Structures are given as structure tokens and as C-alpha cells.
Amino acid sequence: MTTPEKGQLVTANRLRDGIAVFLTRGGDWSEVIDEAVLALEPQAAAALEARARDDEKKTIVTGAYLVDAERLEGRVRAAHIRERMRALGPTVRLDLGKQAEGKGAGFAAPEGE
Amino acid sequence: MPLLKNNVLVADTWINAEADGDFPASGDVIVPFARLLKDWGELSARPGKLGLRLSNTDRPEALGTFLPKLSVIVLPFPAFNDGRAYSIARSLREMGYRGELRATGNVLPDQLQFMLQVGFDAFEIGERFPLETWQKASRQMSLAYQRGLFRRGSEAEIWTERHTDAEPWLEQPHAG
Amino acid sequence: MYRYDEFDHQFVRERTDQFRNQTERRLSGALTEDEFRPLRLMNGLYLQLHAYMLRVAIPYGTLSGRQMRQLAYIADTWDKGYGHFTTRQNIQYNWVKLEDAPDILDALAAVEMHAIQTSGNCIRNVTTDHWAGAAADEIADPRPVGELLRQWSSLHPEFSFLPRKFKIAVTGAPHDRAAVKVHDIGLRLHKNDAGEIGWEVIVGGGLGRTPMVGVTVRDFLPQHELIGYLEAIMRVYNLYGRRDNKYKARIKILVHEIGADKFKSEVEAEYARRPHPTTEVEERELARIAAYFAPPDFEKLPRWSASFEEAKLANPAFARWARNNLGPHHVDGYAIVNISLKPEGGIPGDATGDQMRVMADLAERFGSDELRVSHAQNIVLPHVKKDDLLTVYQALEKADLAAANYGLAGDIIACPGLDYCALATARSIPVAQSISRKFADSKKQDEIGKLKINISGCINACGHHHVGHIGILGLDKKGEEFYQITLGGSSAENASIGTILGPGFAGHEVADAIETILDTYLKHREAGEEFLATYRRLGPKPFKEALYATA
């Protein structure tokens, strides 16, 4: 088995519609967590966060913060269940939200139900 | 810091006295409550007008006998969402205080009308927002459900409008 | 039902315009998020996990068909075709865009609704008995006072920045369906020997991190003093409630810390000190409001409806629904219809736009154009002729709204939990769904009888788990969900806070645990004894043993 890369990504909500988004390598915001850029060093994470603060000032996003996550074979999984929920959409409505739109992360629905 | 009064900016000519130290020989002075209690004799003999800076934890009913001697009472908003000063202001007006009631601290345009309605009439507003924003903010709502609020000329009390034969309950001592 | 007059209309319109302007300032960058957040919250707009959420006030839970239809229109136009009815008789939309929010508020204003003060540290939507005006045991309809309080509390300049949110519930019946003892202020109507009406004032109840049953500070407050007295309570709370710790900022903590007697004397001193002319509840204003709540023109009908009795004999499913979902009406020949929003495996409290329209139709055709939202997240048609019940039932059945589980194990209260809510620590809905499926067998549900299972996805207790006969609290253990079970809670007139049974469970274990608890109840109950009574008689011991013995 390959070992996942561990690091941090930046997430926020888009200001005008509130949708959960993730900062990409190109400096854009994607609705798909798999497209997030993962900072492997604290310094890189700080740079990503600074970038996000700029976009907050430009009223593109709001409430940006860093999240622990890992990447494996191109898929990104947040460490905390709360962030996995944000990446997926509600698990009780698979007919709508990011999973229905094919934007859900590869690590799929949380265990349990 | 300029003061907003009656929707225009006016200079603040009051001198703030600290918790201890001498009072200035002349001029109008604002003192904290502890100072008022401690130096009442000296303060009442002094020329110039007297103002009081209250904290959020001072009880308004303790001010009774001092009220007629005070020309300004300053109430703090340490944060916009610390709403104690609204109750203190309204209490002071209910106790018959007619002098200036000044809001200081985190005073924001979107709370201005609430402050006016409970009896504030002077505001330390800082420089974050242009004057025009403040002027607009003072008249965002033209109606209020509560009775006996302090109102600007254009504001109406719904209860009184509904029952037009009713007397307005409070004399309006000022128009913020 | 209350109708806006020109002043109510103008008030809501101005408020909506104000919010449109604030939203524009935010989108343009003139306001920062820190400056804008309190403004949007005061208008019910939250930022949740996936999007903005708009919470719309349904004052004292009462709606007309037209209003329900507009809620459906909003769900279809600006959301994803559904809405979520909450434990505070409100509705929430989960997928609102900030840029659309002012248009939604306009659409609400068009049908005399708003989202004012559905969030923020202010006086929230006033709630009441969902059977108000219809219940057989009612002394008087509490909704005129509910409306009086709605108006009094709307943009109250003194009480918009309290230490914490503030919830008021009102009931006019001895059987408390409004949970008045677990609200910041609960008002309970009494009639004295002279036939006068007065209010018992209960203060300092609440759920959340520190659940408490409120204390009575006045037994019989004359109605005309109500607002003045409430203002005295609010002022004492505003001045002396804690602001250093948001978990200790509710009024219940103040009452608890200084003691009920000291609190009461502070309130009485404040009340005595203040002039009252501006807070006097004027008879003519109350009469003006009360006129809108005049009962509908009920027909004179026999208590017994032959067609209803025949239909029950012919249709066992209808008979079961009628047995479980109807409430006793104070007028002969009428019944209260409780529409369960808890289909097997469904999401508690969710309704689609189409379902809302079906309910609006039924209210207009058979229910004097009235609907209610209950704090148990169901919808009520308060006045339906028994002769019409079969027709109503059949229409509900077609819309997947005929779950016959009102007040039973399947009628679960659940907050949105971690599927939607930014504050949640665990999911609530999937747990509700698994329990609902576990007890899908209607015979088993009927056998278990009256039961309240309440689920919250965090300690804030929007799912009222403390006062569920069985309460379930979802928590976060090292980034994963687990669930704590409490037993013996109640929000009724005999209110009590549930007791934690023991160690928690993983999500997939909860339904089995509930089954074990209920099997234990069935084994130990005496004839005719409901779950809560058995628990109160036996205490937690047999339930604990059954649940943890095998572990």
C-alpha cells in the first residue's frame, strides 16, 4: 500500500452563495476537495492561509481556515469528520449536494449509516 | 475624537479625568464613578460642568442624588454586542436624567438607531464609516412597536398610530 | 389568524430594505464579515457547513394555506425543493445564496412573514401550544399574547444585544405541549375563581450544556402587567447576566448562581422602580389582536360521525392513523389532525415543496385555512370535521404524509446535526433514520405506545435530547461520532431532565441499544403504563443492566 501524503489545505465558503470551497494550486477556489492544494510544511500552509485572507478582502470567500488532510492516489481526505461532511454534502441526501454532482471526495461517505 | 450629535459632527470640548491626579483648573471634566464618590466635595465646588463615565457594572440606581448635577454621562460599548449600556441608558432616562448621554467604544452605524431610541444623543464614532453612513443609519426604520422610545421627528410609534386618540406617553426631551 | 395592518407591513418592508442594503454593502466589500455577521444573523441568515441557511419565523407556529404555499415556492425557487421544520416552530432552508436572501425576505413579506430575530442574542420567535385554539383542555387561546409578544420583542432597542439568545414559550392549557418549563421564560395561563385570567411566569428553564427546569417567579400576573414585568426580567438579565463565557450566559445560569429568591427580588425591585404607562397591556390593543384569532365558524355537529366510524371499520390503516394521529377538539364533530413529518426512514421535519402545497390545500379545503408547526417537527391541521378525515387521510397518503406514528417511537425529534449544521459534533438524522427503520413494524410501535425519542447532534440541544423520554446526544470523540443515551426526560407539565445511562455508543449501535431499552420496558411495565412512568417507577437500573450486561 502507498502511504498517503499528510498536510493541510485551506477551505472557506464562497461569499455570494456560501458553498464550501477549497484553495487550489492555481490559486482558484474549487468545490472539489480533490483539487485542493496540500501544504506539506507549516510555512507553505501559512502562505496558503495568507493567500486566502487576500481573497477574503476581495470578497471572493469568507471564513477561510486550515484543515488537516491527506492525499492518496489523487484523492484528498480531511482528517476530521466535519470537514469530510463539508467536502461531501449531507450524507442523508445523496440525491443532491456534492455527491450527486460528482464532486464528492474519493474517500466517500463516512462509516456508519 | 469628533462627536456625532443631531446628525452632525461637533467638537468634543470635555476633558477626561483619570482615576487619580489633579483636576484641571478650568473647563468641563468627565470623571469615573469612583472619583465622583471620592472627590464629590472638590468637584461640586469646581467651576465648569461635570460629566460622569460609567462602567457596565455600575448600577444606575446608585446615581440618584448625583443626576441633577451631571451634564454628560458616558456609557461604554466594549463590544457592539455588549448591550448592557442600552439598559443603563434607558434606566437613566426613566430616572429623569436630561443631560447628554454619550455612547463610546464599539459604536456602529447599524446599532445607532437602537441607541437613539433608548436615549443616547451623542456618539463617539471614530473614522471607520463616513458621516453620510451615520446619517442614513439614524433613520433606517421609521416605525417602532415599543412605546415610550426616544424618537426623531419622522419616526412613529405603531401603538400610537393604531390608536390615534391615544396620547404620546413620554415628553421627548431631544431629537437625536 | 393574525393579519398585518399597514404598520406591520411597513415595518417588515423597511426591515427587508435595510437588509438588502446591508447585503449589498457586504457583497461590495464595504462591510467586513465581522461587521456583517451580526446583521445577517439578526435576519435569520446563518453560514452553515455547505451553504447559507435561512431560518424563517413562524410566529407561535401558526400559518395560513397561502403562507405555507409561499414557503413551498421559496423551497422550489431558491432552495433545493425542500425545507426543514424545526423544534422552535420555524422553517429552515439549507441551500440559500447570500445574493438571493433579500429576494426571499421580500417573498416572505408579501405573505406577512419574516426572518427577524430567528438568530442572534435577542428575543427569538415566541412559541406556543401547537393545538392552541383547538385543544379540548384549553383555558384560552394563548396566541393573542403570542402576537403581542412578537410585536413587543421585534427590534426592541434595549434587548437586542442580550448576553445570549432568549426564548419565550406560552401555553393556555394545563397539559403543557409548549415545554414552558424549559424556556428562558415560560408563561402559563391560569383562571382564578373570579374567572379572571393571569399568567404564571416561569424563568430560567433551558436545555443546552446545563439543562434546568425553570422556577416560578409569579403565580398569577395580571394580563395588563405582562409586558412591564417581562421588561423587568429582561433588564435584570441584560444587566447582570454573564457575558464572560457564552456557555454560562443564558438566564438560567444567572437565576441559578444568584438563587431564585435573589433573582426574584431583583426583578420585583426593578419592576417597582420603573414607570409603567408605556408597558401597560392596553385592553383595546389586545382586543384588536384577539379579534384575529376568533374561532372559525364551527358547524353544529354531533360528537359521533357515522361516516368516520364506518371508514375506520372498512380501512384498518385509516383506523390506525386515526387512533394515533388525531387529537381531541373542543368542538363536537371536529378533530385535530397531526400530520407526521416522520415517514419510516425519513428525515424528521423535512417536507418538500410539493408536500407543503398538499398540506396548504388540505388546510384551505378542510381546515379553516389554518396550519400549525409543532415543536416536535410535525404539522397540525387544527380544525377538521370528522366527516372529512378519510378524504384528508387519503390525500396525505398520496403525498407520503400519512405516517401513523404521531407520539410513538417513530415520531423522533432530530436537529439537522452534522449533515448540515456548522456547530454540530455528530450526525443526528442518520441515527433517527436507523431507529425509525428498526421500529418500522406498526404493531411493535403501537405496543410500545407513547414515547418521545429526541436526538441532538451537539450539546446545544436543538433536538431537545434532555427532555426526551429517551434522549440521544451525538458527540465528537477524537474526530469521530459517538452517542450518549439519557432516559427519563420530559418537557410536559411534569418536566424533568433525563439521566445519562452509561458509556456512549457508535452510530450503528444506537438503534439496537434503543431496542434493548424498549424490550426492557415491555418486560417490566405494568398494565397501561407508559414508558416514562415505568422508568420513573423503576429508575435506570434494569435498563442499565440490560444495556451493558452483555457488553
PDB file of C-alpha atoms in Angstrom, chain B residues 56-61 80-88 90-92 94-95 108-111 113-115 117-118 128-129 133 136-137 139-149 156-159 161-167 169-170, chain C residues 2 5-8 10-11 14-15 18 21-22 25 29-32 34-35 38-39 42 121 150-162 231 234-235 238-241 243 266 270 273-275 277-282 284-285 288:
ATOM      1  CA  ASN B  56     -21.047  48.491  32.521  1.00  0.00           C
ATOM      2  CA  THR B  57     -21.152  47.143  36.043  1.00  0.00           C
ATOM      3  CA  ASP B  58     -22.115  50.368  37.828  1.00  0.00           C
ATOM      4  CA  ARG B  59     -25.727  50.281  38.913  1.00  0.00           C
ATOM      5  CA  PRO B  60     -27.737  53.167  37.501  1.00  0.00           C
ATOM      6  CA  GLU B  61     -29.998  53.384  40.559  1.00  0.00           C
ATOM      7  CA  PHE B  80     -21.013  46.112  19.810  1.00  0.00           C
ATOM      8  CA  ASN B  81     -22.776  43.040  21.209  1.00  0.00           C
ATOM      9  CA  ASP B  82     -22.333  44.002  24.858  1.00  0.00           C
ATOM     10  CA  GLY B  83     -25.770  45.510  25.298  1.00  0.00           C
ATOM     11  CA  ARG B  84     -25.700  46.499  28.972  1.00  0.00           C
ATOM     12  CA  ALA B  85     -25.437  50.196  28.177  1.00  0.00           C
ATOM     13  CA  TYR B  86     -28.835  50.103  26.441  1.00  0.00           C
ATOM     14  CA  SER B  87     -30.484  49.183  29.744  1.00  0.00           C
ATOM     15  CA  ILE B  88     -28.390  51.643  31.728  1.00  0.00           C
ATOM     16  CA  ARG B  90     -32.946  53.730  29.422  1.00  0.00           C
ATOM     17  CA  SER B  91     -32.869  53.486  33.213  1.00  0.00           C
ATOM     18  CA  LEU B  92     -31.163  56.857  33.486  1.00  0.00           C
ATOM     19  CA  GLU B  94     -36.504  56.851  33.265  1.00  0.00           C
ATOM     20  CA  MET B  95     -34.935  58.323  36.383  1.00  0.00           C
ATOM     21  CA  LEU B 108     -21.500  51.019  14.809  1.00  0.00           C
ATOM     22  CA  PRO B 109     -23.945  52.582  12.338  1.00  0.00           C
ATOM     23  CA  ASP B 110     -26.270  49.594  12.354  1.00  0.00           C
ATOM     24  CA  GLN B 111     -26.830  49.993  16.086  1.00  0.00           C
ATOM     25  CA  GLN B 113     -30.960  53.816  15.872  1.00  0.00           C
ATOM     26  CA  PHE B 114     -31.318  51.459  18.844  1.00  0.00           C
ATOM     27  CA  MET B 115     -29.038  53.761  20.799  1.00  0.00           C
ATOM     28  CA  GLN B 117     -34.258  55.012  20.850  1.00  0.00           C
ATOM     29  CA  VAL B 118     -33.086  54.246  24.387  1.00  0.00           C
ATOM     30  CA  ARG B 128     -14.378  53.700  10.087  1.00  0.00           C
ATOM     31  CA  PHE B 129     -17.557  54.947   8.362  1.00  0.00           C
ATOM     32  CA  THR B 133     -23.475  56.364   6.523  1.00  0.00           C
ATOM     33  CA  LYS B 136     -28.610  57.263   6.924  1.00  0.00           C
ATOM     34  CA  ALA B 137     -28.289  54.820   9.792  1.00  0.00           C
ATOM     35  CA  ARG B 139     -33.298  56.760  10.171  1.00  0.00           C
ATOM     36  CA  GLN B 140     -33.292  53.174   8.925  1.00  0.00           C
ATOM     37  CA  MET B 141     -36.636  52.331  10.472  1.00  0.00           C
ATOM     38  CA  SER B 142     -39.481  54.819  10.600  1.00  0.00           C
ATOM     39  CA  LEU B 143     -41.644  52.708  12.924  1.00  0.00           C
ATOM     40  CA  ALA B 144     -41.221  51.027  16.286  1.00  0.00           C
ATOM     41  CA  TYR B 145     -43.524  48.604  18.097  1.00  0.00           C
ATOM     42  CA  GLN B 146     -42.418  49.665  21.563  1.00  0.00           C
ATOM     43  CA  ARG B 147     -43.959  52.620  23.299  1.00  0.00           C
ATOM     44  CA  GLY B 148     -42.110  55.428  25.023  1.00  0.00           C
ATOM     45  CA  LEU B 149     -38.928  55.265  22.988  1.00  0.00           C
ATOM     46  CA  ALA B 156     -43.656  56.875  14.616  1.00  0.00           C
ATOM     47  CA  GLU B 157     -44.834  54.597  17.361  1.00  0.00           C
ATOM     48  CA  ILE B 158     -47.063  51.913  15.911  1.00  0.00           C
ATOM     49  CA  TRP B 159     -49.207  51.687  19.009  1.00  0.00           C
ATOM     50  CA  GLU B 161     -50.653  55.365  15.202  1.00  0.00           C
ATOM     51  CA  ARG B 162     -53.069  52.487  15.648  1.00  0.00           C
ATOM     52  CA  HIS B 163     -54.926  54.134  18.487  1.00  0.00           C
ATOM     53  CA  THR B 164     -54.854  57.684  17.220  1.00  0.00           C
ATOM     54  CA  ASP B 165     -56.832  59.065  20.106  1.00  0.00           C
ATOM     55  CA  ALA B 166     -54.012  57.968  22.391  1.00  0.00           C
ATOM     56  CA  GLU B 167     -51.665  60.480  23.967  1.00  0.00           C
ATOM     57  CA  TRP B 169     -46.656  58.883  26.651  1.00  0.00           C
ATOM     58  CA  LEU B 170     -43.295  60.470  27.040  1.00  0.00           C
TER      59      LEU B 170
ATOM     60  CA  TYR C   2     -53.382  37.486  12.767  1.00  0.00           C
ATOM     61  CA  ASP C   5     -52.149  46.017   9.204  1.00  0.00           C
ATOM     62  CA  GLU C   6     -50.445  48.816   7.274  1.00  0.00           C
ATOM     63  CA  PHE C   7     -47.948  49.360  10.094  1.00  0.00           C
ATOM     64  CA  ASP C   8     -46.877  45.732  10.344  1.00  0.00           C
ATOM     65  CA  GLN C  10     -44.379  48.872   6.555  1.00  0.00           C
ATOM     66  CA  PHE C  11     -42.258  47.670   9.450  1.00  0.00           C
ATOM     67  CA  GLU C  14     -38.410  48.662   5.893  1.00  0.00           C
ATOM     68  CA  ARG C  15     -36.529  45.920   7.668  1.00  0.00           C
ATOM     69  CA  GLN C  18     -32.450  47.594   5.316  1.00  0.00           C
ATOM     70  CA  ASN C  21     -28.767  47.421   1.647  1.00  0.00           C
ATOM     71  CA  GLN C  22     -26.604  45.616   4.206  1.00  0.00           C
ATOM     72  CA  ARG C  25     -22.596  46.565   1.304  1.00  0.00           C
ATOM     73  CA  GLY C  29     -16.775  44.831   0.430  1.00  0.00           C
ATOM     74  CA  ALA C  30     -17.964  47.958   2.277  1.00  0.00           C
ATOM     75  CA  LEU C  31     -18.713  45.738   5.280  1.00  0.00           C
ATOM     76  CA  THR C  32     -16.352  43.090   6.600  1.00  0.00           C
ATOM     77  CA  ASP C  34     -17.221  40.574  11.267  1.00  0.00           C
ATOM     78  CA  GLU C  35     -19.389  43.634  10.765  1.00  0.00           C
ATOM     79  CA  PRO C  38     -24.474  40.108  13.407  1.00  0.00           C
ATOM     80  CA  LEU C  39     -26.616  41.890  10.823  1.00  0.00           C
ATOM     81  CA  MET C  42     -30.494  39.238  13.171  1.00  0.00           C
ATOM     82  CA  ASN C 121     -28.667  37.217  21.197  1.00  0.00           C
ATOM     83  CA  ARG C 150     -43.932  39.125  18.841  1.00  0.00           C
ATOM     84  CA  GLN C 151     -44.587  42.798  18.257  1.00  0.00           C
ATOM     85  CA  TRP C 152     -43.152  43.944  21.566  1.00  0.00           C
ATOM     86  CA  SER C 153     -39.945  41.955  21.047  1.00  0.00           C
ATOM     87  CA  SER C 154     -39.414  42.925  17.389  1.00  0.00           C
ATOM     88  CA  LEU C 155     -36.342  45.164  17.152  1.00  0.00           C
ATOM     89  CA  HIS C 156     -36.606  46.018  20.822  1.00  0.00           C
ATOM     90  CA  PRO C 157     -33.795  48.555  21.181  1.00  0.00           C
ATOM     91  CA  GLU C 158     -32.979  47.637  24.772  1.00  0.00           C
ATOM     92  CA  PHE C 159     -32.988  43.879  24.338  1.00  0.00           C
ATOM     93  CA  SER C 160     -31.314  43.179  21.005  1.00  0.00           C
ATOM     94  CA  PHE C 161     -27.836  42.543  22.439  1.00  0.00           C
ATOM     95  CA  LEU C 162     -28.518  40.328  25.415  1.00  0.00           C
ATOM     96  CA  GLU C 231     -39.218  44.055  30.677  1.00  0.00           C
ATOM     97  CA  MET C 234     -35.177  41.244  30.636  1.00  0.00           C
ATOM     98  CA  ARG C 235     -33.464  44.252  32.156  1.00  0.00           C
ATOM     99  CA  ASN C 238     -29.360  42.205  30.363  1.00  0.00           C
ATOM    100  CA  LEU C 239     -27.504  43.997  33.144  1.00  0.00           C
ATOM    101  CA  TYR C 240     -26.406  41.067  35.280  1.00  0.00           C
ATOM    102  CA  GLY C 241     -26.370  38.002  33.054  1.00  0.00           C
ATOM    103  CA  ARG C 243     -21.026  37.831  29.399  1.00  0.00           C
ATOM    104  CA  GLU C 266     -34.079  41.961  41.771  1.00  0.00           C
ATOM    105  CA  GLU C 270     -36.747  46.736  39.008  1.00  0.00           C
ATOM    106  CA  ARG C 273     -38.801  51.217  40.228  1.00  0.00           C
ATOM    107  CA  ARG C 274     -39.961  51.642  36.663  1.00  0.00           C
ATOM    108  CA  PRO C 275     -42.806  53.754  35.396  1.00  0.00           C
ATOM    109  CA  PRO C 277     -47.527  53.715  31.409  1.00  0.00           C
ATOM    110  CA  THR C 278     -45.591  52.679  28.325  1.00  0.00           C
ATOM    111  CA  THR C 279     -45.688  48.966  29.049  1.00  0.00           C
ATOM    112  CA  GLU C 280     -49.298  48.623  30.143  1.00  0.00           C
ATOM    113  CA  VAL C 281     -51.009  45.991  28.000  1.00  0.00           C
ATOM    114  CA  GLU C 282     -53.930  48.058  26.806  1.00  0.00           C
ATOM    115  CA  ARG C 284     -58.041  47.776  23.204  1.00  0.00           C
ATOM    116  CA  GLU C 285     -54.771  46.669  21.628  1.00  0.00           C
ATOM    117  CA  ARG C 288     -57.638  44.299  18.349  1.00  0.00           C
TER     118      ARG C 288
END
